[in-house]
Amino acid sequence: MYEKITLHDKTFVPYISNEVLEKAIDKVAEKINADYSRSSKTPVFLCVLNGAMMFAGDILKRCNFTAELMSIKMTSYVGTESTGKIKVPMGLTGSVEGKDVIVIEDIVDTGNTIVALRDILLEKGASAVKICTMLTKPEVYKQSLPLDYVGMEIENRFIVGYGLDYDELGRNLKDIYILEK
Ligand code: IMP
Ligand code: MG
């Protein structure tokens, strides 16, 4: 099994192995393929940087229909806490006008980020917006926006790995680690 790690001043312990993640990703991809493989439109996968990079790659590899890929960078976390303020340091990399968009997120926590993103996409003329997230923290999610594709639900604790960071460290880990109690 993989071991404890230290990032900056904090210790993290193993939580979800890459093997378990991959099985959940297979299921999510199956659902997306079922929904889009017969679609007459070419959908856009929208990767929310930086966290969703790995998940987006894993979903795209499993996708059996023609799709575009765009990105946007959004931030809300400082250290291990959400600030509640969403920043967009890099806007949409392409036009979503008239397009069906599948947002790819690493984790939905309070939901502030995806609600702000949904508003941006509708304002830019997207014809439909679906949300696909690797992880959710159902205890803290307070929005009415439905999460269309969810990999796994987790408890309300701080995690790193598989794209997720603690002040920019830990994104490269292929497994997920949780802050030690
Ligand atoms: P929300 O706006 O509260 O839903 O927060 C979503 C964003 O916060 C995600 O896209 C992540 O970048 C970040 N985030 C939320 N929870 C965690 C965590 O446990 N570890 C690392 N980043 C997190
Ligand atoms: Mg993120």
PDB file of C-alpha atoms and ligand atoms in Angstrom:
ATOM      1  CA  MET A   1       0.000   0.000   0.000  1.00  0.00           C
ATOM      2  CA  TYR A   2       1.119   3.568  -0.514  1.00  0.00           C
ATOM      3  CA  GLU A   3       2.371   5.608   2.441  1.00  0.00           C
ATOM      4  CA  LYS A   4       1.964   8.872   4.353  1.00  0.00           C
ATOM      5  CA  ILE A   5       3.235  12.012   2.634  1.00  0.00           C
ATOM      6  CA  THR A   6       4.100  15.546   3.733  1.00  0.00           C
ATOM      7  CA  LEU A   7       3.213  18.600   1.644  1.00  0.00           C
ATOM      8  CA  HIS A   8       4.267  22.015   2.978  1.00  0.00           C
ATOM      9  CA  ASP A   9       3.457  21.753   6.727  1.00  0.00           C
ATOM     10  CA  LYS A  10       0.825  18.989   6.625  1.00  0.00           C
ATOM     11  CA  THR A  11       0.709  15.198   6.626  1.00  0.00           C
ATOM     12  CA  PHE A  12      -1.653  13.241   4.424  1.00  0.00           C
ATOM     13  CA  VAL A  13      -2.546   9.556   4.583  1.00  0.00           C
ATOM     14  CA  PRO A  14      -3.760   7.182   1.837  1.00  0.00           C
ATOM     15  CA  TYR A  15      -7.500   7.473   1.116  1.00  0.00           C
ATOM     16  CA  ILE A  16      -8.546   6.304  -2.379  1.00  0.00           C
ATOM     17  CA  SER A  17      -6.259   4.220  -4.569  1.00  0.00           C
ATOM     18  CA  ASN A  18      -5.895   4.856  -8.277  1.00  0.00           C
ATOM     19  CA  GLU A  19      -7.370   1.428  -8.927  1.00  0.00           C
ATOM     20  CA  VAL A  20     -10.607   2.401  -7.157  1.00  0.00           C
ATOM     21  CA  LEU A  21     -10.644   5.751  -8.973  1.00  0.00           C
ATOM     22  CA  GLU A  22     -10.257   4.022 -12.337  1.00  0.00           C
ATOM     23  CA  LYS A  23     -13.251   1.754 -11.702  1.00  0.00           C
ATOM     24  CA  ALA A  24     -15.418   4.767 -10.834  1.00  0.00           C
ATOM     25  CA  ILE A  25     -14.163   6.579 -13.960  1.00  0.00           C
ATOM     26  CA  ASP A  26     -15.112   3.580 -16.127  1.00  0.00           C
ATOM     27  CA  LYS A  27     -18.702   3.851 -14.869  1.00  0.00           C
ATOM     28  CA  VAL A  28     -18.900   7.612 -15.411  1.00  0.00           C
ATOM     29  CA  ALA A  29     -17.502   7.267 -18.934  1.00  0.00           C
ATOM     30  CA  GLU A  30     -20.016   4.532 -19.750  1.00  0.00           C
ATOM     31  CA  LYS A  31     -22.874   6.875 -18.819  1.00  0.00           C
ATOM     32  CA  ILE A  32     -21.441   9.769 -20.831  1.00  0.00           C
ATOM     33  CA  ASN A  33     -20.930   7.502 -23.838  1.00  0.00           C
ATOM     34  CA  ALA A  34     -24.524   6.251 -23.554  1.00  0.00           C
ATOM     35  CA  ASP A  35     -25.831   9.828 -23.465  1.00  0.00           C
ATOM     36  CA  TYR A  36     -23.701  11.326 -26.257  1.00  0.00           C
ATOM     37  CA  SER A  37     -22.711   8.597 -28.699  1.00  0.00           C
ATOM     38  CA  ARG A  38     -25.904   9.067 -30.719  1.00  0.00           C
ATOM     39  CA  SER A  39     -25.994  12.868 -30.401  1.00  0.00           C
ATOM     40  CA  SER A  40     -26.125  14.789 -33.699  1.00  0.00           C
ATOM     41  CA  LYS A  41     -24.135  17.677 -32.143  1.00  0.00           C
ATOM     42  CA  THR A  42     -20.441  17.714 -31.289  1.00  0.00           C
ATOM     43  CA  PRO A  43     -20.213  18.375 -27.538  1.00  0.00           C
ATOM     44  CA  VAL A  44     -17.443  20.272 -25.774  1.00  0.00           C
ATOM     45  CA  PHE A  45     -15.612  18.882 -22.762  1.00  0.00           C
ATOM     46  CA  LEU A  46     -14.638  21.804 -20.559  1.00  0.00           C
ATOM     47  CA  CYS A  47     -11.754  21.048 -18.206  1.00  0.00           C
ATOM     48  CA  VAL A  48     -11.685  23.230 -15.095  1.00  0.00           C
ATOM     49  CA  LEU A  49      -7.990  23.885 -14.488  1.00  0.00           C
ATOM     50  CA  ASN A  50      -5.849  22.997 -12.755  1.00  0.00           C
ATOM     51  CA  GLY A  51      -7.495  20.317 -10.641  1.00  0.00           C
ATOM     52  CA  ALA A  52      -9.513  18.474 -13.303  1.00  0.00           C
ATOM     53  CA  MET A  53      -6.586  17.885 -15.662  1.00  0.00           C
ATOM     54  CA  MET A  54      -6.022  14.219 -14.779  1.00  0.00           C
ATOM     55  CA  PHE A  55      -9.711  13.381 -14.620  1.00  0.00           C
ATOM     56  CA  ALA A  56     -10.331  15.105 -17.966  1.00  0.00           C
ATOM     57  CA  GLY A  57      -7.565  13.017 -19.531  1.00  0.00           C
ATOM     58  CA  ASP A  58      -9.019   9.805 -18.138  1.00  0.00           C
ATOM     59  CA  ILE A  59     -12.554  10.663 -19.317  1.00  0.00           C
ATOM     60  CA  LEU A  60     -11.389  11.693 -22.794  1.00  0.00           C
ATOM     61  CA  LYS A  61      -9.448   8.462 -23.252  1.00  0.00           C
ATOM     62  CA  ARG A  62     -12.656   6.513 -22.636  1.00  0.00           C
ATOM     63  CA  CYS A  63     -14.920   8.706 -24.751  1.00  0.00           C
ATOM     64  CA  ASN A  64     -16.151   6.973 -27.932  1.00  0.00           C
ATOM     65  CA  PHE A  65     -17.692   9.958 -29.754  1.00  0.00           C
ATOM     66  CA  THR A  66     -16.274  13.068 -31.412  1.00  0.00           C
ATOM     67  CA  ALA A  67     -15.899  15.962 -28.986  1.00  0.00           C
ATOM     68  CA  GLU A  68     -14.021  19.220 -28.574  1.00  0.00           C
ATOM     69  CA  LEU A  69     -11.877  20.105 -25.556  1.00  0.00           C
ATOM     70  CA  MET A  70     -11.722  23.546 -23.966  1.00  0.00           C
ATOM     71  CA  SER A  71     -10.381  24.817 -20.634  1.00  0.00           C
ATOM     72  CA  ILE A  72     -10.973  27.545 -18.091  1.00  0.00           C
ATOM     73  CA  LYS A  73      -9.065  28.273 -14.901  1.00  0.00           C
ATOM     74  CA  MET A  74     -11.043  28.947 -11.722  1.00  0.00           C
ATOM     75  CA  THR A  75      -9.833  29.218  -8.126  1.00  0.00           C
ATOM     76  CA  SER A  76     -11.557  29.462  -4.758  1.00  0.00           C
ATOM     77  CA  TYR A  77      -9.356  27.599  -2.283  1.00  0.00           C
ATOM     78  CA  VAL A  78      -6.495  28.995  -0.214  1.00  0.00           C
ATOM     79  CA  GLY A  79      -4.729  26.346   1.888  1.00  0.00           C
ATOM     80  CA  THR A  80      -7.328  23.831   3.031  1.00  0.00           C
ATOM     81  CA  GLU A  81     -10.357  26.183   3.068  1.00  0.00           C
ATOM     82  CA  SER A  82     -12.728  27.566   0.457  1.00  0.00           C
ATOM     83  CA  THR A  83     -12.646  31.376   0.438  1.00  0.00           C
ATOM     84  CA  GLY A  84     -16.128  31.489  -1.094  1.00  0.00           C
ATOM     85  CA  LYS A  85     -14.745  33.962  -3.653  1.00  0.00           C
ATOM     86  CA  ILE A  86     -14.338  32.627  -7.158  1.00  0.00           C
ATOM     87  CA  LYS A  87     -11.576  33.965  -9.362  1.00  0.00           C
ATOM     88  CA  VAL A  88     -11.171  33.274 -13.081  1.00  0.00           C
ATOM     89  CA  PRO A  89      -7.428  33.788 -13.788  1.00  0.00           C
ATOM     90  CA  MET A  90      -7.868  32.342 -17.303  1.00  0.00           C
ATOM     91  CA  GLY A  91     -11.126  32.581 -19.264  1.00  0.00           C
ATOM     92  CA  LEU A  92     -12.662  30.101 -21.716  1.00  0.00           C
ATOM     93  CA  THR A  93     -10.183  28.929 -24.358  1.00  0.00           C
ATOM     94  CA  GLY A  94     -12.853  28.776 -27.085  1.00  0.00           C
ATOM     95  CA  SER A  95     -16.380  29.784 -28.045  1.00  0.00           C
ATOM     96  CA  VAL A  96     -19.187  27.761 -26.465  1.00  0.00           C
ATOM     97  CA  GLU A  97     -21.929  29.562 -28.374  1.00  0.00           C
ATOM     98  CA  GLY A  98     -24.634  27.114 -29.437  1.00  0.00           C
ATOM     99  CA  LYS A  99     -22.671  24.194 -28.015  1.00  0.00           C
ATOM    100  CA  ASP A 100     -23.534  21.446 -25.537  1.00  0.00           C
ATOM    101  CA  VAL A 101     -20.943  21.620 -22.774  1.00  0.00           C
ATOM    102  CA  ILE A 102     -19.883  18.870 -20.380  1.00  0.00           C
ATOM    103  CA  VAL A 103     -18.006  20.512 -17.505  1.00  0.00           C
ATOM    104  CA  ILE A 104     -15.253  18.326 -16.072  1.00  0.00           C
ATOM    105  CA  GLU A 105     -14.418  19.073 -12.437  1.00  0.00           C
ATOM    106  CA  ASP A 106     -12.120  17.354  -9.957  1.00  0.00           C
ATOM    107  CA  ILE A 107     -14.378  17.943  -6.962  1.00  0.00           C
ATOM    108  CA  VAL A 108     -17.595  19.774  -6.167  1.00  0.00           C
ATOM    109  CA  ASP A 109     -17.555  21.042  -2.596  1.00  0.00           C
ATOM    110  CA  THR A 110     -19.880  23.993  -1.790  1.00  0.00           C
ATOM    111  CA  GLY A 111     -20.791  24.142  -5.480  1.00  0.00           C
ATOM    112  CA  ASN A 112     -19.942  27.858  -5.741  1.00  0.00           C
ATOM    113  CA  THR A 113     -17.463  27.193  -8.544  1.00  0.00           C
ATOM    114  CA  ILE A 114     -19.769  25.196 -10.802  1.00  0.00           C
ATOM    115  CA  VAL A 115     -22.706  27.552 -10.252  1.00  0.00           C
ATOM    116  CA  ALA A 116     -20.507  30.518 -11.252  1.00  0.00           C
ATOM    117  CA  LEU A 117     -19.235  28.518 -14.232  1.00  0.00           C
ATOM    118  CA  ARG A 118     -22.740  27.518 -15.333  1.00  0.00           C
ATOM    119  CA  ASP A 119     -23.680  31.236 -15.331  1.00  0.00           C
ATOM    120  CA  ILE A 120     -20.601  32.106 -17.417  1.00  0.00           C
ATOM    121  CA  LEU A 121     -21.424  29.358 -19.954  1.00  0.00           C
ATOM    122  CA  LEU A 122     -25.080  30.343 -20.318  1.00  0.00           C
ATOM    123  CA  GLU A 123     -24.072  33.984 -20.654  1.00  0.00           C
ATOM    124  CA  LYS A 124     -21.681  32.971 -23.471  1.00  0.00           C
ATOM    125  CA  GLY A 125     -24.537  31.189 -25.248  1.00  0.00           C
ATOM    126  CA  ALA A 126     -23.964  27.499 -24.443  1.00  0.00           C
ATOM    127  CA  SER A 127     -27.039  25.486 -25.502  1.00  0.00           C
ATOM    128  CA  ALA A 128     -26.742  22.981 -22.642  1.00  0.00           C
ATOM    129  CA  VAL A 129     -24.525  22.515 -19.595  1.00  0.00           C
ATOM    130  CA  LYS A 130     -23.929  19.168 -17.880  1.00  0.00           C
ATOM    131  CA  ILE A 131     -21.674  18.654 -14.878  1.00  0.00           C
ATOM    132  CA  CYS A 132     -19.262  15.747 -14.552  1.00  0.00           C
ATOM    133  CA  THR A 133     -17.195  15.575 -11.373  1.00  0.00           C
ATOM    134  CA  MET A 134     -14.826  12.925 -10.068  1.00  0.00           C
ATOM    135  CA  LEU A 135     -15.764  13.638  -6.442  1.00  0.00           C
ATOM    136  CA  THR A 136     -18.425  15.395  -4.351  1.00  0.00           C
ATOM    137  CA  LYS A 137     -18.784  16.243  -0.684  1.00  0.00           C
ATOM    138  CA  PRO A 138     -22.587  15.839  -0.313  1.00  0.00           C
ATOM    139  CA  GLU A 139     -22.567  17.194   3.272  1.00  0.00           C
ATOM    140  CA  VAL A 140     -21.504  20.636   2.027  1.00  0.00           C
ATOM    141  CA  TYR A 141     -23.181  20.859  -1.370  1.00  0.00           C
ATOM    142  CA  LYS A 142     -25.907  23.506  -1.019  1.00  0.00           C
ATOM    143  CA  GLN A 143     -26.940  24.156  -4.616  1.00  0.00           C
ATOM    144  CA  SER A 144     -29.986  23.104  -6.606  1.00  0.00           C
ATOM    145  CA  LEU A 145     -27.925  22.546  -9.760  1.00  0.00           C
ATOM    146  CA  PRO A 146     -27.974  18.779 -10.449  1.00  0.00           C
ATOM    147  CA  LEU A 147     -24.670  16.917 -10.742  1.00  0.00           C
ATOM    148  CA  ASP A 148     -25.149  14.803 -13.862  1.00  0.00           C
ATOM    149  CA  TYR A 149     -22.142  12.483 -13.632  1.00  0.00           C
ATOM    150  CA  VAL A 150     -20.441  11.761 -10.299  1.00  0.00           C
ATOM    151  CA  GLY A 151     -17.495   9.408  -9.777  1.00  0.00           C
ATOM    152  CA  MET A 152     -17.574   9.067  -5.986  1.00  0.00           C
ATOM    153  CA  GLU A 153     -19.001  10.737  -2.891  1.00  0.00           C
ATOM    154  CA  ILE A 154     -16.637  11.493   0.000  1.00  0.00           C
ATOM    155  CA  GLU A 155     -16.876  12.847   3.535  1.00  0.00           C
ATOM    156  CA  ASN A 156     -16.258  16.537   4.248  1.00  0.00           C
ATOM    157  CA  ARG A 157     -12.476  16.359   4.699  1.00  0.00           C
ATOM    158  CA  PHE A 158      -9.573  17.894   2.805  1.00  0.00           C
ATOM    159  CA  ILE A 159      -7.884  15.690   0.213  1.00  0.00           C
ATOM    160  CA  VAL A 160      -5.030  15.917  -2.305  1.00  0.00           C
ATOM    161  CA  GLY A 161      -3.809  13.928  -5.285  1.00  0.00           C
ATOM    162  CA  TYR A 162      -5.191  12.976  -8.687  1.00  0.00           C
ATOM    163  CA  GLY A 163      -5.053  16.661  -9.713  1.00  0.00           C
ATOM    164  CA  LEU A 164      -6.131  18.104  -6.359  1.00  0.00           C
ATOM    165  CA  ASP A 165      -3.658  20.279  -4.484  1.00  0.00           C
ATOM    166  CA  TYR A 166      -2.736  21.723  -1.138  1.00  0.00           C
ATOM    167  CA  ASP A 167      -1.386  25.164  -2.105  1.00  0.00           C
ATOM    168  CA  GLU A 168      -0.263  23.780  -5.488  1.00  0.00           C
ATOM    169  CA  LEU A 169       1.435  20.622  -4.176  1.00  0.00           C
ATOM    170  CA  GLY A 170       0.168  17.062  -4.528  1.00  0.00           C
ATOM    171  CA  ARG A 171      -1.457  17.309  -7.965  1.00  0.00           C
ATOM    172  CA  ASN A 172       0.899  14.734  -9.481  1.00  0.00           C
ATOM    173  CA  LEU A 173      -0.041  11.917  -7.090  1.00  0.00           C
ATOM    174  CA  LYS A 174      -2.027   9.218  -8.879  1.00  0.00           C
ATOM    175  CA  ASP A 175      -3.849   8.161  -5.701  1.00  0.00           C
ATOM    176  CA  ILE A 176      -5.876  10.372  -3.344  1.00  0.00           C
ATOM    177  CA  TYR A 177      -4.641  11.217   0.153  1.00  0.00           C
ATOM    178  CA  ILE A 178      -6.533  12.743   3.081  1.00  0.00           C
ATOM    179  CA  LEU A 179      -5.348  15.252   5.677  1.00  0.00           C
ATOM    180  CA  GLU A 180      -4.311  13.356   8.788  1.00  0.00           C
ATOM    181  CA  LYS A 181      -6.550  14.017  11.803  1.00  0.00           C
TER     182      LYS A 181
HETATM  183  P1  IMP B   1     -16.482  24.716  -4.425  1.00  0.00           P
HETATM  184  O1  IMP B   1     -16.578  25.985  -5.220  1.00  0.00           O
HETATM  185  O2  IMP B   1     -16.623  24.956  -2.950  1.00  0.00           O
HETATM  186  O3  IMP B   1     -17.437  23.646  -4.915  1.00  0.00           O
HETATM  187  O4  IMP B   1     -15.006  24.188  -4.548  1.00  0.00           O
HETATM  188  C1  IMP B   1     -14.571  23.538  -5.674  1.00  0.00           C
HETATM  189  C2  IMP B   1     -13.097  23.691  -5.901  1.00  0.00           C
HETATM  190  O5  IMP B   1     -12.361  23.810  -4.692  1.00  0.00           O
HETATM  191  C3  IMP B   1     -12.576  22.453  -6.598  1.00  0.00           C
HETATM  192  O6  IMP B   1     -12.575  22.631  -7.992  1.00  0.00           O
HETATM  193  C4  IMP B   1     -11.194  22.283  -6.026  1.00  0.00           C
HETATM  194  O7  IMP B   1     -10.285  22.980  -6.841  1.00  0.00           O
HETATM  195  C5  IMP B   1     -11.249  22.938  -4.667  1.00  0.00           C
HETATM  196  N1  IMP B   1     -11.435  21.928  -3.598  1.00  0.00           N
HETATM  197  C6  IMP B   1     -12.574  21.583  -2.967  1.00  0.00           C
HETATM  198  N2  IMP B   1     -12.361  20.639  -2.028  1.00  0.00           N
HETATM  199  C7  IMP B   1     -11.043  20.347  -2.091  1.00  0.00           C
HETATM  200  C8  IMP B   1     -10.179  19.408  -1.364  1.00  0.00           C
HETATM  201  O8  IMP B   1     -10.596  18.637  -0.483  1.00  0.00           O
HETATM  202  N3  IMP B   1      -8.875  19.425  -1.732  1.00  0.00           N
HETATM  203  C9  IMP B   1      -8.363  20.236  -2.698  1.00  0.00           C
HETATM  204  N4  IMP B   1      -9.118  21.111  -3.394  1.00  0.00           N
HETATM  205  C10 IMP B   1     -10.452  21.171  -3.081  1.00  0.00           C
HETATM  206 MG    MG B   2     -10.843  22.944  -9.161  1.00  0.00          MG
END
